[in-house]
Short mmCIF file of C-alpha atoms in Angstrom, two decimals:
data_model
loop_
_atom_site.label_atom_id
_atom_site.label_comp_id
_atom_site.label_asym_id
_atom_site.label_seq_id
_atom_site.Cartn_x
_atom_site.Cartn_y
_atom_site.Cartn_z
CA GLN D 121 -150.55 69.62 211.62
CA ALA D 122 -147.40 67.73 211.63
CA GLU D 123 -147.29 64.74 209.26
CA LEU D 124 -144.53 62.21 208.77
CA VAL D 125 -144.81 59.54 206.18
CA GLU D 126 -142.26 56.72 205.98
CA SER D 127 -141.41 54.63 202.94
CA GLY D 128 -138.80 52.33 201.43
CA GLY D 129 -139.46 49.19 203.76
CA GLY D 130 -139.66 45.74 202.51
CA LEU D 131 -138.11 42.33 202.48
CA VAL D 132 -134.61 41.86 201.74
CA GLN D 133 -131.94 39.04 202.27
CA ALA D 134 -129.21 39.21 204.78
CA GLY D 135 -126.49 41.57 203.65
CA GLY D 136 -128.80 43.45 201.47
CA SER D 137 -129.47 47.29 201.45
CA LEU D 138 -132.69 49.33 201.83
CA ARG D 139 -133.19 53.26 201.99
CA LEU D 140 -135.93 54.47 204.21
CA SER D 141 -137.34 57.81 203.55
CA CYS D 142 -139.53 60.07 205.76
CA ALA D 143 -141.40 62.95 204.22
CA VAL D 144 -142.40 65.67 206.65
CA SER D 145 -144.97 68.49 206.52
CA GLY D 146 -146.86 70.71 208.73
CA ILE D 147 -143.56 71.71 210.79
CA THR D 148 -140.63 73.98 210.24
CA PHE D 149 -138.64 71.17 209.29
CA SER D 150 -135.21 72.73 209.82
CA GLY D 151 -136.11 73.45 213.48
CA TYR D 152 -136.54 69.76 214.41
CA ALA D 153 -134.01 67.07 215.18
CA MET D 154 -135.10 63.95 213.25
CA GLY D 155 -134.73 60.34 214.38
CA TRP D 156 -135.24 56.78 213.39
CA PHE D 157 -136.79 54.19 215.86
CA ARG D 158 -137.36 50.54 215.53
CA GLN D 159 -139.51 48.06 217.39
CA ALA D 160 -139.10 44.32 216.82
CA PRO D 161 -141.65 41.79 218.29
CA GLY D 162 -141.33 41.38 222.04
CA LYS D 163 -138.86 44.31 222.21
CA ASN D 164 -138.75 47.80 223.42
CA ARG D 165 -138.67 50.61 220.84
CA GLU D 166 -135.08 51.90 220.50
CA CYS D 167 -133.51 54.81 218.51
CA VAL D 168 -131.53 53.74 215.58
CA ALA D 169 -130.21 57.05 214.47
CA ALA D 170 -130.96 60.70 214.98
CA VAL D 171 -129.59 63.79 213.31
CA SER D 172 -129.68 67.43 214.68
CA TRP D 173 -131.32 70.54 213.23
CA SER D 174 -128.56 71.18 210.71
CA GLY D 175 -127.43 67.71 210.18
CA ALA D 176 -124.02 68.54 211.91
CA SER D 177 -124.58 66.07 214.66
CA THR D 178 -125.53 62.42 214.47
CA TYR D 179 -126.16 59.61 216.70
CA PHE D 180 -126.25 55.67 215.95
CA LEU D 181 -127.19 52.79 217.95
CA ASP D 182 -124.07 50.68 218.56
CA SER D 183 -125.33 47.76 216.60
CA VAL D 184 -125.94 49.59 213.73
CA LYS D 185 -122.69 51.72 213.49
CA GLY D 186 -120.87 51.45 210.33
CA ARG D 187 -123.81 50.04 208.53
CA PHE D 188 -126.56 52.75 208.67
CA THR D 189 -126.43 56.36 207.81
CA ILE D 190 -128.85 59.17 208.65
CA SER D 191 -129.11 62.15 206.41
CA ARG D 192 -131.46 65.00 205.98
CA SER D 193 -132.51 67.53 203.14
CA ASN D 194 -133.96 70.64 204.79
CA THR D 195 -134.86 71.89 201.42
CA GLN D 196 -136.93 68.77 200.40
CA LYS D 197 -138.12 68.23 203.99
CA THR D 198 -137.06 64.72 204.02
CA VAL D 199 -134.96 62.46 206.30
CA TYR D 200 -133.31 59.29 205.06
CA LEU D 201 -131.94 56.10 206.69
CA GLN D 202 -129.62 54.22 204.50
CA MET D 203 -129.25 50.59 205.76
CA ASN D 204 -126.43 48.55 204.37
CA GLY D 205 -125.34 44.96 205.50
CA LEU D 206 -128.67 44.18 206.98
CA ARG D 207 -128.97 41.39 209.36
CA PRO D 208 -132.12 39.31 210.53
CA GLU D 209 -131.91 41.20 213.83
CA ASP D 210 -132.63 44.28 212.04
CA THR D 211 -136.19 43.10 211.30
CA ALA D 212 -138.51 45.53 212.85
CA VAL D 213 -141.14 48.34 212.31
CA TYR D 214 -139.13 51.39 211.65
CA TYR D 215 -140.48 54.64 212.62
CA CYS D 216 -139.53 58.25 211.62
CA ALA D 217 -140.09 61.05 214.37
CA ALA D 218 -139.44 64.76 215.13
CA SER D 219 -138.15 66.51 218.12
CA ASP D 220 -138.02 70.17 218.92
CA LYS D 221 -134.67 69.82 220.71
CA TYR D 222 -131.46 70.56 218.87
CA SER D 223 -130.32 66.80 219.28
CA ALA D 224 -132.30 63.93 220.68
CA TYR D 225 -132.23 60.16 220.80
CA HIS D 226 -134.55 59.38 223.72
CA GLU D 227 -138.05 58.64 222.37
CA VAL D 228 -139.73 60.81 225.15
CA LEU D 229 -138.25 63.84 223.69
CA TYR D 230 -139.80 63.14 220.06
CA LEU D 231 -143.20 64.93 219.55
CA TYR D 232 -144.26 63.88 216.14
CA TRP D 233 -144.37 60.24 214.70
CA GLY D 234 -145.06 58.53 211.52
CA GLN D 235 -146.94 55.41 211.41
CA GLY D 236 -144.11 53.13 210.71
CA THR D 237 -142.66 50.93 207.78
CA GLN D 238 -141.90 47.18 208.02
CA VAL D 239 -138.31 46.19 207.32
CA THR D 240 -137.83 42.19 207.12
CA VAL D 241 -134.37 40.69 206.69
CA SER D 242 -134.31 37.00 205.98
CA SER D 243 -131.47 34.62 206.40
#
């Protein structure tokens, strides 16, 4: 069965950086778009970034453009989220997810989800 395992979360100061990783197994990784979502307390879950099957197409939430980068390695079956210039409002649980669409950013299109990793940005 599909398994997605996130890592790399933690506590950082504002302006710092983190790189999240999501290791995927149980699916044909190259046939899935991958996304990173986050959910902060009292807020809806939102798509932060997404990447298509091949990595040719990407999506970023407006508030993270220029700060976050999504990438994938189809050989390693891993997707990454590089987060630079972190702000307190980036504090959330971050989830990795897989969609069988070519490219997707809405959560209803994602079939498989990791359990999440906490990112906390202090001021």
